[in-house]
Amino acid sequence: LAKVSQTIDSTSSHSFSVFPLGRQNACSRKADHHHHHRIRTSKFGNFLELTPESEPEFLVFDLPWFHPSDRIRYDVIIIGTGPAGLHLAEQVSSRHGIRVCCVDPSPLSTWPNNYGVWVDEFEDIGLVDCLDKTWPMTCVFINDHKTKYLDRPYGRVSRNILKTKFLENCVSNGVKFHKAKVWHVNHQEFESSIVCDDGNEIKASLIVDASGFASSFVDYDKPRNHGYQIAHGILAEVESHPFDLDKMVLMDWRDSHLGNEPYLRASNLKLPTFLYAMPFDSNLVFLEETSLVSRPVLSYKEVKRRMAARLRHMGIRVKRVIEDEKCLIPMGGPLPVIPQSVMAIGGTSGLVHPSTGYMVARTMALAPALADAIAECLGSTRMNRGRPLHQKVWNGLWPIDRRCIREFYSFGMETLLKLDLKGTRRFFDAFFDLNPHYWHGFLSSRLSLAELAGLSLSLFGHASNSSRFDIVTKCPLPL
């Protein structure tokens, strides 16, 4: 699962998906200095009154910078140096000597997101050495009486190791960097250019937007009727916590902590939130209260109030808040216009899993295929430019079958939007009883259309009568 100003796409947006984690608006780590609603405190205090101690950090790295006097015309300009942008730059620049320039206001900033992934996902793409913590099992608390134990290891991504790895490969491949904010993108028939806030204009055959959900460079021709995942997370030093150190908590749907909070309990029955927890040791834990998906978005203040009530009920006393994160992730909605003059990857390209918020591992896995499509056009003797280039690269990211699969996941999101707490519990009770091939593949966006059809039939078979009623009455037809 993953989780606002930093996404996996750019260092100026954030995300820590929860379905979390892998997530991706975006999420940011920042101090919230103003609290207009005072939450009832107890002997355990109110963690919302603690100021996060972390400060923005920067990697020490010697980057090759863009110089206007060089008058270089690049093959590809990538806007944003988040995981999506840097990994694509690494992949594209390794193919046929394609010249790449990455543009970002702060290319050496450490990423503020806490990214969580399934270990097998990073094993498949050769990035397992970039995990700094793994848990051999995960668990899902359906309610106070039922817990699912999932035999699928989970890991936290080391942001510094992953970014350093990408930067080293980019530098080895000759990628240039420019520290600036992009103001405008201009297009001619066979060439595009960006205009930066420092006055520099840089030209290239292809512009790729990896700057995150807030970008205005990518066009849509349909209303962006998103669902939203919102979360508040803290990396905290605590006096103690009740979590097993060998299990990460993927979802905790229990609501007994709201027994003395009638307003919060009633609200949670309609629009439920869950706790996501990564225990690092007996005194260090990442905690995140998350609304999986809602429309309109659930109040951020409400999410924090529910989290405070939960921690108080669990007896978790927070001594220090090391980092905090506010996450807002648009989910579902239409894809960008395909094709168009600006290519996109990451949040602005529609890669967020519409039903879960996962994105990091999937974006890492798709970058090589997109790089191949770019190289086939710009690295060939034909040097395809203009519309043929744009058509090729967009279809490389979103072939027809992948668009159809995304529609299936979007229908799943629409179903989740209609479920209250009881319906949500019933859904995940049945979902995690499926053959692991199905639920692994669903969460990792690995299933074909035929397999998704099989998942639907199996889910219906595993569901309780009440859950089957929800599926029949609330699930869009394609699911």
Short mmCIF file of C-alpha atoms in Angstrom, two decimals, residues 5-479:
data_model
loop_
_atom_site.label_atom_id
_atom_site.label_comp_id
_atom_site.label_asym_id
_atom_site.label_seq_id
_atom_site.Cartn_x
_atom_site.Cartn_y
_atom_site.Cartn_z
CA SER A 5 3.40 17.41 -2.27
CA GLN A 6 5.65 14.52 -3.35
CA THR A 7 4.63 11.60 -5.53
CA ILE A 8 6.54 8.70 -6.89
CA ASP A 9 6.82 10.74 -10.01
CA SER A 10 8.56 13.88 -8.85
CA THR A 11 10.49 15.12 -5.86
CA SER A 12 7.90 17.87 -5.56
CA SER A 13 5.01 15.52 -4.74
CA HIS A 14 4.52 12.42 -2.50
CA SER A 15 2.89 9.08 -2.09
CA PHE A 16 2.92 6.05 0.13
CA SER A 17 0.18 3.81 -1.21
CA VAL A 18 -1.38 1.92 1.16
CA PHE A 19 -3.67 -0.58 -0.16
CA PRO A 20 -1.70 0.96 0.54
CA LEU A 21 1.63 1.63 -0.08
CA GLY A 22 3.34 1.77 -3.41
CA ARG A 23 0.94 4.83 -3.44
CA GLN A 24 0.55 7.53 -5.19
CA ASN A 25 -2.06 12.87 -5.19
CA ALA A 26 0.50 12.37 -3.71
CA CYS A 27 1.90 12.49 -0.28
CA SER A 28 4.14 14.76 1.58
CA ARG A 29 6.06 14.67 4.78
CA LYS A 30 5.63 17.84 6.69
CA ALA A 31 4.83 19.33 10.06
CA ASP A 32 1.23 20.28 10.72
CA HIS A 33 1.59 23.19 13.06
CA HIS A 34 -2.05 24.26 13.27
CA HIS A 35 -4.78 22.11 14.80
CA HIS A 36 -8.13 23.88 15.03
CA HIS A 37 -9.97 20.91 16.54
CA ARG A 38 -8.61 19.73 19.84
CA ILE A 39 -9.02 15.99 20.31
CA ARG A 40 -9.87 14.61 23.73
CA THR A 41 -6.63 13.52 25.36
CA SER A 42 -5.83 10.85 27.90
CA LYS A 43 -2.80 9.75 29.84
CA PHE A 44 -1.38 8.72 26.49
CA GLY A 45 -1.47 12.30 25.21
CA ASN A 46 -2.19 13.53 21.71
CA PHE A 47 0.45 12.67 19.10
CA LEU A 48 -1.00 15.33 16.79
CA GLU A 49 0.51 17.96 19.07
CA LEU A 50 4.04 16.68 18.41
CA THR A 51 6.08 18.38 15.70
CA PRO A 52 7.85 16.03 13.25
CA GLU A 53 11.59 16.17 13.83
CA SER A 54 12.86 15.36 10.35
CA GLU A 55 14.15 18.06 8.05
CA PRO A 56 14.48 17.91 4.25
CA GLU A 57 17.60 15.97 3.27
CA PHE A 58 19.74 15.96 0.15
CA LEU A 59 21.92 13.29 -1.37
CA VAL A 60 25.59 14.09 -1.78
CA PHE A 61 26.11 13.31 -5.43
CA ASP A 62 28.06 14.92 -8.26
CA LEU A 63 25.57 15.31 -11.09
CA PRO A 64 26.43 16.33 -14.67
CA TRP A 65 24.49 19.53 -15.21
CA PHE A 66 22.88 20.98 -18.30
CA HIS A 67 24.68 24.07 -19.63
CA PRO A 68 22.84 26.42 -22.02
CA SER A 69 26.11 27.17 -23.82
CA ASP A 70 26.33 23.53 -24.96
CA ARG A 71 23.35 24.08 -27.30
CA ILE A 72 22.50 20.38 -27.13
CA ARG A 73 19.25 19.15 -28.59
CA TYR A 74 18.14 16.17 -26.53
CA ASP A 75 16.22 13.14 -27.64
CA VAL A 76 14.17 13.00 -24.43
CA ILE A 77 13.45 15.48 -21.64
CA ILE A 78 11.97 13.98 -18.47
CA ILE A 79 10.18 16.36 -16.10
CA GLY A 80 10.58 15.09 -12.53
CA THR A 81 13.18 13.01 -10.69
CA GLY A 82 10.96 10.84 -8.54
CA PRO A 83 11.18 7.06 -8.88
CA ALA A 84 9.16 7.03 -12.11
CA GLY A 85 11.18 9.74 -13.83
CA LEU A 86 14.61 8.55 -12.75
CA HIS A 87 13.96 4.91 -13.57
CA LEU A 88 12.72 5.83 -17.04
CA ALA A 89 15.75 8.08 -17.55
CA GLU A 90 18.01 5.21 -16.52
CA GLN A 91 16.29 2.80 -18.90
CA VAL A 92 16.03 5.12 -21.92
CA SER A 93 19.61 6.37 -21.67
CA SER A 94 20.95 2.82 -21.70
CA ARG A 95 19.51 2.20 -25.16
CA HIS A 96 21.37 3.21 -28.32
CA GLY A 97 22.98 6.31 -26.89
CA ILE A 98 19.75 8.27 -26.54
CA ARG A 99 20.43 11.69 -25.01
CA VAL A 100 18.33 12.42 -21.93
CA CYS A 101 17.93 15.49 -19.72
CA CYS A 102 16.06 15.37 -16.39
CA VAL A 103 14.56 18.61 -15.10
CA ASP A 104 13.47 19.04 -11.48
CA PRO A 105 13.53 21.91 -8.95
CA SER A 106 15.49 19.75 -6.50
CA PRO A 107 17.00 16.69 -8.18
CA LEU A 108 19.09 15.70 -5.14
CA SER A 109 16.30 15.90 -2.55
CA THR A 110 15.59 12.64 -0.81
CA TRP A 111 12.13 11.30 -1.56
CA PRO A 112 9.79 11.92 1.38
CA ASN A 113 7.53 8.94 0.63
CA ASN A 114 7.60 5.68 2.54
CA TYR A 115 7.16 3.11 -0.20
CA GLY A 116 5.93 -0.37 0.65
CA VAL A 117 5.95 -3.22 -1.87
CA TRP A 118 5.49 -6.97 -2.03
CA VAL A 119 8.96 -8.49 -1.93
CA ASP A 120 8.32 -10.70 -4.96
CA GLU A 121 7.54 -7.62 -7.05
CA PHE A 122 10.97 -6.12 -6.44
CA GLU A 123 12.61 -9.53 -6.87
CA ASP A 124 11.07 -9.79 -10.34
CA ILE A 125 12.55 -6.46 -11.45
CA GLY A 126 15.95 -6.87 -9.79
CA LEU A 127 15.50 -4.23 -7.08
CA VAL A 128 15.23 -6.39 -3.97
CA ASP A 129 18.57 -5.01 -2.76
CA CYS A 130 16.79 -1.65 -2.40
CA LEU A 131 14.57 -2.89 0.45
CA ASP A 132 15.78 -1.86 3.90
CA LYS A 133 13.24 -3.89 5.88
CA THR A 134 11.14 -6.96 5.10
CA TRP A 135 8.43 -8.82 6.98
CA PRO A 136 7.91 -12.54 6.22
CA MET A 137 4.15 -12.26 6.66
CA THR A 138 1.36 -9.71 6.52
CA CYS A 139 -1.94 -9.70 8.36
CA VAL A 140 -5.39 -8.23 7.84
CA PHE A 141 -7.71 -7.63 10.81
CA ILE A 142 -11.22 -8.06 9.41
CA ASN A 143 -12.85 -7.34 12.79
CA ASP A 144 -12.22 -8.02 16.48
CA HIS A 145 -12.78 -11.75 15.99
CA LYS A 146 -11.21 -12.56 12.62
CA THR A 147 -7.67 -12.05 11.32
CA LYS A 148 -6.19 -13.16 7.99
CA TYR A 149 -2.51 -14.15 7.95
CA LEU A 150 -1.00 -13.79 4.49
CA ASP A 151 2.08 -15.78 3.54
CA ARG A 152 3.47 -13.11 1.24
CA PRO A 153 6.54 -11.12 2.36
CA TYR A 154 6.31 -7.35 2.36
CA GLY A 155 9.09 -4.77 2.32
CA ARG A 156 9.85 -1.11 2.76
CA VAL A 157 11.86 0.55 0.04
CA SER A 158 15.04 2.34 1.06
CA ARG A 159 14.48 5.69 -0.59
CA ASN A 160 18.13 6.67 -0.51
CA ILE A 161 19.45 3.35 -1.83
CA LEU A 162 16.92 3.28 -4.68
CA LYS A 163 17.50 6.89 -5.69
CA THR A 164 21.28 6.53 -5.48
CA LYS A 165 21.12 3.41 -7.65
CA PHE A 166 19.08 5.21 -10.31
CA LEU A 167 21.31 8.30 -10.21
CA GLU A 168 24.49 6.25 -10.56
CA ASN A 169 23.11 4.46 -13.61
CA CYS A 170 21.85 7.71 -15.13
CA VAL A 171 25.25 9.37 -14.73
CA SER A 172 27.00 6.33 -16.22
CA ASN A 173 24.67 6.56 -19.22
CA GLY A 174 25.33 10.26 -19.80
CA VAL A 175 22.06 11.73 -18.52
CA LYS A 176 22.20 15.48 -17.86
CA PHE A 177 20.30 17.26 -15.09
CA HIS A 178 18.83 20.74 -14.82
CA LYS A 179 17.73 22.25 -11.51
CA ALA A 180 14.64 24.25 -12.41
CA LYS A 181 10.86 24.20 -12.50
CA VAL A 182 9.19 23.74 -15.87
CA TRP A 183 6.72 26.51 -16.66
CA HIS A 184 5.65 25.74 -20.21
CA VAL A 185 5.84 22.96 -22.78
CA ASN A 186 5.73 23.97 -26.44
CA HIS A 187 5.32 21.76 -29.49
CA GLN A 188 6.16 22.00 -33.15
CA GLU A 189 5.60 19.30 -35.75
CA PHE A 190 8.81 17.35 -35.11
CA GLU A 191 10.22 19.01 -31.99
CA SER A 192 9.15 20.05 -28.52
CA SER A 193 10.67 22.36 -25.94
CA ILE A 194 10.30 23.32 -22.30
CA VAL A 195 10.64 26.78 -20.79
CA CYS A 196 11.97 26.82 -17.22
CA ASP A 197 11.58 29.33 -14.42
CA ASP A 198 15.23 30.33 -14.83
CA GLY A 199 14.56 31.43 -18.40
CA ASN A 200 16.25 28.48 -20.09
CA GLU A 201 14.61 26.76 -23.04
CA ILE A 202 15.56 23.14 -23.69
CA LYS A 203 14.59 21.27 -26.86
CA ALA A 204 14.01 17.57 -27.48
CA SER A 205 12.18 15.15 -29.74
CA LEU A 206 10.03 13.90 -26.84
CA ILE A 207 8.89 15.37 -23.53
CA VAL A 208 7.95 12.93 -20.75
CA ASP A 209 5.98 14.24 -17.77
CA ALA A 210 6.87 12.40 -14.56
CA SER A 211 6.07 15.32 -12.27
CA GLY A 212 3.09 13.85 -10.47
CA PHE A 213 -0.64 14.17 -10.11
CA ALA A 214 -0.75 17.96 -10.00
CA SER A 215 0.80 18.33 -13.45
CA SER A 216 -0.96 20.49 -16.04
CA PHE A 217 1.11 19.31 -19.00
CA VAL A 218 -0.97 16.21 -19.82
CA ASP A 219 -4.36 16.58 -21.52
CA TYR A 220 -7.62 14.78 -20.76
CA ASP A 221 -10.78 14.83 -22.87
CA LYS A 222 -13.14 13.39 -20.24
CA PRO A 223 -14.15 14.60 -16.76
CA ARG A 224 -11.64 13.38 -14.18
CA ASN A 225 -14.14 11.70 -11.86
CA HIS A 226 -11.57 10.29 -9.47
CA GLY A 227 -12.02 8.42 -6.28
CA TYR A 228 -9.55 9.50 -3.62
CA GLN A 229 -7.34 7.69 -1.17
CA ILE A 230 -6.37 9.87 1.77
CA ALA A 231 -4.14 8.97 4.69
CA HIS A 232 -2.16 10.37 7.59
CA GLY A 233 1.00 8.53 8.54
CA ILE A 234 3.75 8.90 11.11
CA LEU A 235 7.10 7.25 11.66
CA ALA A 236 7.18 7.31 15.43
CA GLU A 237 9.17 6.34 18.47
CA VAL A 238 6.70 4.82 20.91
CA GLU A 239 6.93 3.49 24.44
CA SER A 240 5.58 0.17 23.17
CA HIS A 241 3.17 -1.25 20.61
CA PRO A 242 1.14 -4.47 20.26
CA PHE A 243 2.36 -5.56 16.81
CA ASP A 244 4.33 -8.72 16.00
CA LEU A 245 7.74 -7.74 14.64
CA ASP A 246 7.64 -10.45 11.96
CA LYS A 247 4.31 -9.28 10.52
CA MET A 248 3.33 -6.02 8.90
CA VAL A 249 -0.30 -4.98 9.26
CA LEU A 250 -1.71 -4.48 5.79
CA MET A 251 -5.18 -3.51 6.97
CA ASP A 252 -6.83 -3.24 10.37
CA TRP A 253 -10.58 -2.70 9.93
CA ARG A 254 -11.42 -3.00 13.64
CA ASP A 255 -13.52 -0.17 15.07
CA SER A 256 -13.68 -0.93 18.80
CA HIS A 257 -11.51 2.14 19.39
CA LEU A 258 -14.48 4.31 18.44
CA GLY A 259 -16.80 2.94 21.14
CA ASN A 260 -16.65 6.20 23.10
CA GLU A 261 -16.67 8.39 20.00
CA PRO A 262 -20.29 8.21 18.71
CA TYR A 263 -19.80 10.72 15.88
CA LEU A 264 -16.60 9.10 14.65
CA ARG A 265 -18.10 5.62 14.94
CA ALA A 266 -21.18 6.56 12.92
CA SER A 267 -19.04 8.22 10.27
CA ASN A 268 -16.68 5.24 10.13
CA LEU A 269 -19.60 2.84 9.61
CA LYS A 270 -20.41 4.70 6.39
CA LEU A 271 -16.91 5.68 5.21
CA PRO A 272 -14.46 3.31 6.92
CA THR A 273 -10.75 3.81 7.45
CA PHE A 274 -8.13 1.24 8.40
CA LEU A 275 -4.73 1.20 10.08
CA TYR A 276 -1.59 0.23 8.16
CA ALA A 277 1.42 -0.53 10.35
CA MET A 278 5.09 -1.37 9.79
CA PRO A 279 6.78 -2.36 13.07
CA PHE A 280 10.56 -1.94 12.82
CA ASP A 281 11.41 -2.79 16.42
CA SER A 282 9.71 -2.68 19.79
CA ASN A 283 9.85 1.13 19.90
CA LEU A 284 9.88 2.24 16.24
CA VAL A 285 6.83 1.87 14.02
CA PHE A 286 5.25 3.44 10.95
CA LEU A 287 1.51 3.97 11.49
CA GLU A 288 -0.97 5.18 8.93
CA GLU A 289 -4.73 5.70 9.05
CA THR A 290 -6.15 5.36 5.55
CA SER A 291 -9.39 5.83 3.68
CA LEU A 292 -9.01 3.27 0.88
CA VAL A 293 -11.20 5.18 -1.58
CA SER A 294 -14.00 7.73 -1.29
CA ARG A 295 -15.78 10.28 -3.44
CA PRO A 296 -15.74 13.03 -2.41
CA VAL A 297 -12.56 12.72 -0.42
CA LEU A 298 -12.87 12.11 3.32
CA SER A 299 -11.83 15.03 5.52
CA TYR A 300 -8.15 14.92 6.46
CA LYS A 301 -9.03 16.21 9.92
CA GLU A 302 -11.43 13.29 10.32
CA VAL A 303 -8.71 10.80 9.35
CA LYS A 304 -6.38 12.23 12.00
CA ARG A 305 -9.09 12.18 14.66
CA ARG A 306 -9.79 8.52 13.96
CA MET A 307 -6.10 7.72 14.12
CA ALA A 308 -5.72 9.49 17.47
CA ALA A 309 -8.66 7.53 18.87
CA ARG A 310 -7.23 4.25 17.57
CA LEU A 311 -3.76 4.76 19.05
CA ARG A 312 -5.25 5.86 22.36
CA HIS A 313 -7.41 2.71 22.47
CA MET A 314 -4.41 0.49 21.60
CA GLY A 315 -2.35 2.06 24.37
CA ILE A 316 0.28 3.35 21.95
CA ARG A 317 1.99 6.36 23.48
CA VAL A 318 3.98 8.33 20.93
CA LYS A 319 7.16 9.81 22.34
CA ARG A 320 8.50 11.35 19.12
CA VAL A 321 7.17 11.86 15.63
CA ILE A 322 10.18 11.41 13.37
CA GLU A 323 8.31 11.93 10.10
CA ASP A 324 4.72 12.53 9.16
CA GLU A 325 2.95 12.15 5.85
CA LYS A 326 -0.23 13.50 4.37
CA CYS A 327 -1.33 11.47 1.39
CA LEU A 328 -3.97 12.25 -1.17
CA ILE A 329 -4.05 9.94 -4.18
CA PRO A 330 -6.45 10.32 -7.13
CA MET A 331 -7.63 6.87 -8.15
CA GLY A 332 -9.40 5.71 -11.29
CA GLY A 333 -10.86 8.28 -13.63
CA PRO A 334 -10.12 8.48 -17.35
CA LEU A 335 -6.77 7.87 -18.97
CA PRO A 336 -5.04 10.82 -20.63
CA VAL A 337 -5.72 11.51 -24.29
CA ILE A 338 -3.90 8.81 -26.29
CA PRO A 339 -1.80 9.80 -28.12
CA GLN A 340 -0.74 13.36 -27.33
CA SER A 341 2.44 15.39 -27.68
CA VAL A 342 3.55 14.95 -24.06
CA MET A 343 4.29 11.41 -22.88
CA ALA A 344 3.64 10.61 -19.22
CA ILE A 345 4.65 8.04 -16.63
CA GLY A 346 3.72 7.62 -12.98
CA GLY A 347 0.73 9.30 -11.38
CA THR A 348 -0.17 11.58 -14.27
CA SER A 349 -0.23 8.66 -16.73
CA GLY A 350 -3.03 6.75 -15.00
CA LEU A 351 -0.80 3.99 -13.57
CA VAL A 352 -2.20 4.15 -10.04
CA HIS A 353 -4.10 0.93 -9.34
CA PRO A 354 -7.74 2.18 -9.29
CA SER A 355 -8.79 -0.29 -6.59
CA THR A 356 -5.80 -0.14 -4.24
CA GLY A 357 -3.57 2.89 -4.77
CA TYR A 358 -0.51 0.75 -5.56
CA MET A 359 1.82 2.21 -8.17
CA VAL A 360 5.54 2.06 -7.33
CA ALA A 361 6.37 -1.52 -8.29
CA ARG A 362 4.15 -1.40 -11.35
CA THR A 363 5.77 1.79 -12.61
CA MET A 364 9.22 0.29 -12.10
CA ALA A 365 8.16 -2.83 -14.03
CA LEU A 366 6.69 -0.93 -16.99
CA ALA A 367 9.56 1.55 -17.47
CA PRO A 368 11.72 -0.85 -19.57
CA ALA A 369 8.88 -1.50 -22.05
CA LEU A 370 8.27 2.22 -22.43
CA ALA A 371 12.02 2.78 -22.89
CA ASP A 372 12.02 0.14 -25.64
CA ALA A 373 9.19 1.93 -27.45
CA ILE A 374 11.05 5.24 -27.22
CA ALA A 375 14.30 3.67 -28.40
CA GLU A 376 12.57 1.99 -31.33
CA CYS A 377 11.62 5.42 -32.62
CA LEU A 378 14.51 7.66 -31.59
CA GLY A 379 17.29 5.09 -31.68
CA SER A 380 16.49 3.78 -35.14
CA THR A 381 17.79 4.97 -38.48
CA ARG A 382 14.27 6.15 -39.30
CA MET A 383 14.21 8.58 -36.36
CA ASN A 384 10.43 8.69 -36.07
CA ARG A 385 9.29 12.07 -34.81
CA GLY A 386 6.04 13.87 -34.17
CA ARG A 387 2.74 11.98 -34.15
CA PRO A 388 4.20 8.56 -35.14
CA LEU A 389 6.53 8.82 -32.13
CA HIS A 390 3.74 9.87 -29.77
CA GLN A 391 1.48 7.07 -31.00
CA LYS A 392 4.22 4.48 -30.53
CA VAL A 393 5.21 5.47 -27.01
CA TRP A 394 1.68 5.90 -25.69
CA ASN A 395 0.69 2.51 -27.07
CA GLY A 396 3.83 1.09 -25.47
CA LEU A 397 2.54 2.16 -22.07
CA TRP A 398 -1.17 1.61 -22.70
CA PRO A 399 -1.79 -1.16 -25.26
CA ILE A 400 -5.46 -2.04 -25.75
CA ASP A 401 -5.44 -5.05 -23.43
CA ARG A 402 -3.89 -3.02 -20.60
CA ARG A 403 -6.54 -0.34 -21.03
CA CYS A 404 -9.27 -2.99 -20.76
CA ILE A 405 -7.69 -4.42 -17.61
CA ARG A 406 -7.58 -0.95 -16.08
CA GLU A 407 -11.30 -0.60 -16.76
CA PHE A 408 -11.86 -3.79 -14.77
CA TYR A 409 -9.92 -2.36 -11.83
CA SER A 410 -11.88 0.88 -12.13
CA PHE A 411 -15.12 -1.09 -11.84
CA GLY A 412 -13.66 -2.63 -8.70
CA MET A 413 -13.04 0.85 -7.33
CA GLU A 414 -16.63 1.86 -8.08
CA THR A 415 -17.80 -1.17 -6.10
CA LEU A 416 -15.60 -0.31 -3.11
CA LEU A 417 -17.00 3.23 -3.17
CA LYS A 418 -20.46 1.80 -2.48
CA LEU A 419 -19.51 -0.42 0.46
CA ASP A 420 -19.90 0.59 4.10
CA LEU A 421 -17.76 -0.88 6.89
CA LYS A 422 -19.70 -4.15 7.06
CA GLY A 423 -19.64 -4.57 3.29
CA THR A 424 -15.94 -3.74 3.14
CA ARG A 425 -15.16 -6.32 5.81
CA ARG A 426 -17.16 -8.97 3.98
CA PHE A 427 -15.41 -8.12 0.71
CA PHE A 428 -11.88 -8.49 2.08
CA ASP A 429 -12.83 -11.56 4.09
CA ALA A 430 -13.75 -13.25 0.79
CA PHE A 431 -10.95 -11.61 -1.22
CA PHE A 432 -8.12 -12.94 0.95
CA ASP A 433 -9.68 -16.42 0.92
CA LEU A 434 -9.08 -16.61 -2.83
CA ASN A 435 -6.34 -18.72 -4.37
CA PRO A 436 -3.15 -16.68 -3.78
CA HIS A 437 -2.60 -16.53 -7.55
CA TYR A 438 -5.71 -14.37 -7.80
CA TRP A 439 -5.22 -11.97 -4.92
CA HIS A 440 -1.46 -11.69 -5.53
CA GLY A 441 -2.09 -10.94 -9.19
CA PHE A 442 -4.89 -8.48 -8.49
CA LEU A 443 -2.86 -6.42 -6.04
CA SER A 444 0.18 -6.46 -8.37
CA SER A 445 -1.74 -5.77 -11.62
CA ARG A 446 -0.51 -9.03 -13.13
CA LEU A 447 -3.74 -10.75 -14.18
CA SER A 448 -5.00 -11.08 -17.75
CA LEU A 449 -8.62 -10.34 -18.62
CA ALA A 450 -9.39 -14.06 -18.58
CA GLU A 451 -7.80 -14.40 -15.15
CA LEU A 452 -9.75 -11.41 -13.88
CA ALA A 453 -12.95 -13.09 -15.04
CA GLY A 454 -11.88 -16.20 -13.12
CA LEU A 455 -11.18 -14.06 -10.07
CA SER A 456 -14.70 -12.60 -10.22
CA LEU A 457 -16.30 -16.04 -10.34
CA SER A 458 -14.09 -17.32 -7.53
CA LEU A 459 -14.78 -14.24 -5.40
CA PHE A 460 -18.52 -14.75 -5.81
CA GLY A 461 -18.10 -18.38 -4.80
CA HIS A 462 -16.12 -17.52 -1.66
CA ALA A 463 -18.39 -14.66 -0.62
CA SER A 464 -21.02 -14.85 2.10
CA ASN A 465 -24.66 -14.43 1.11
CA SER A 466 -24.58 -10.81 2.28
CA SER A 467 -21.42 -10.15 0.27
CA ARG A 468 -22.95 -11.82 -2.79
CA PHE A 469 -25.90 -9.47 -2.43
CA ASP A 470 -23.46 -6.54 -2.35
CA ILE A 471 -21.74 -7.84 -5.48
CA VAL A 472 -25.01 -8.30 -7.36
CA THR A 473 -26.57 -4.99 -6.33
CA LYS A 474 -23.55 -2.68 -6.07
CA CYS A 475 -20.94 -4.07 -8.43
CA PRO A 476 -20.81 -2.55 -11.94
CA LEU A 477 -21.73 -5.04 -14.64
CA PRO A 478 -18.22 -5.79 -16.05
CA LEU A 479 -17.04 -7.05 -12.64
#
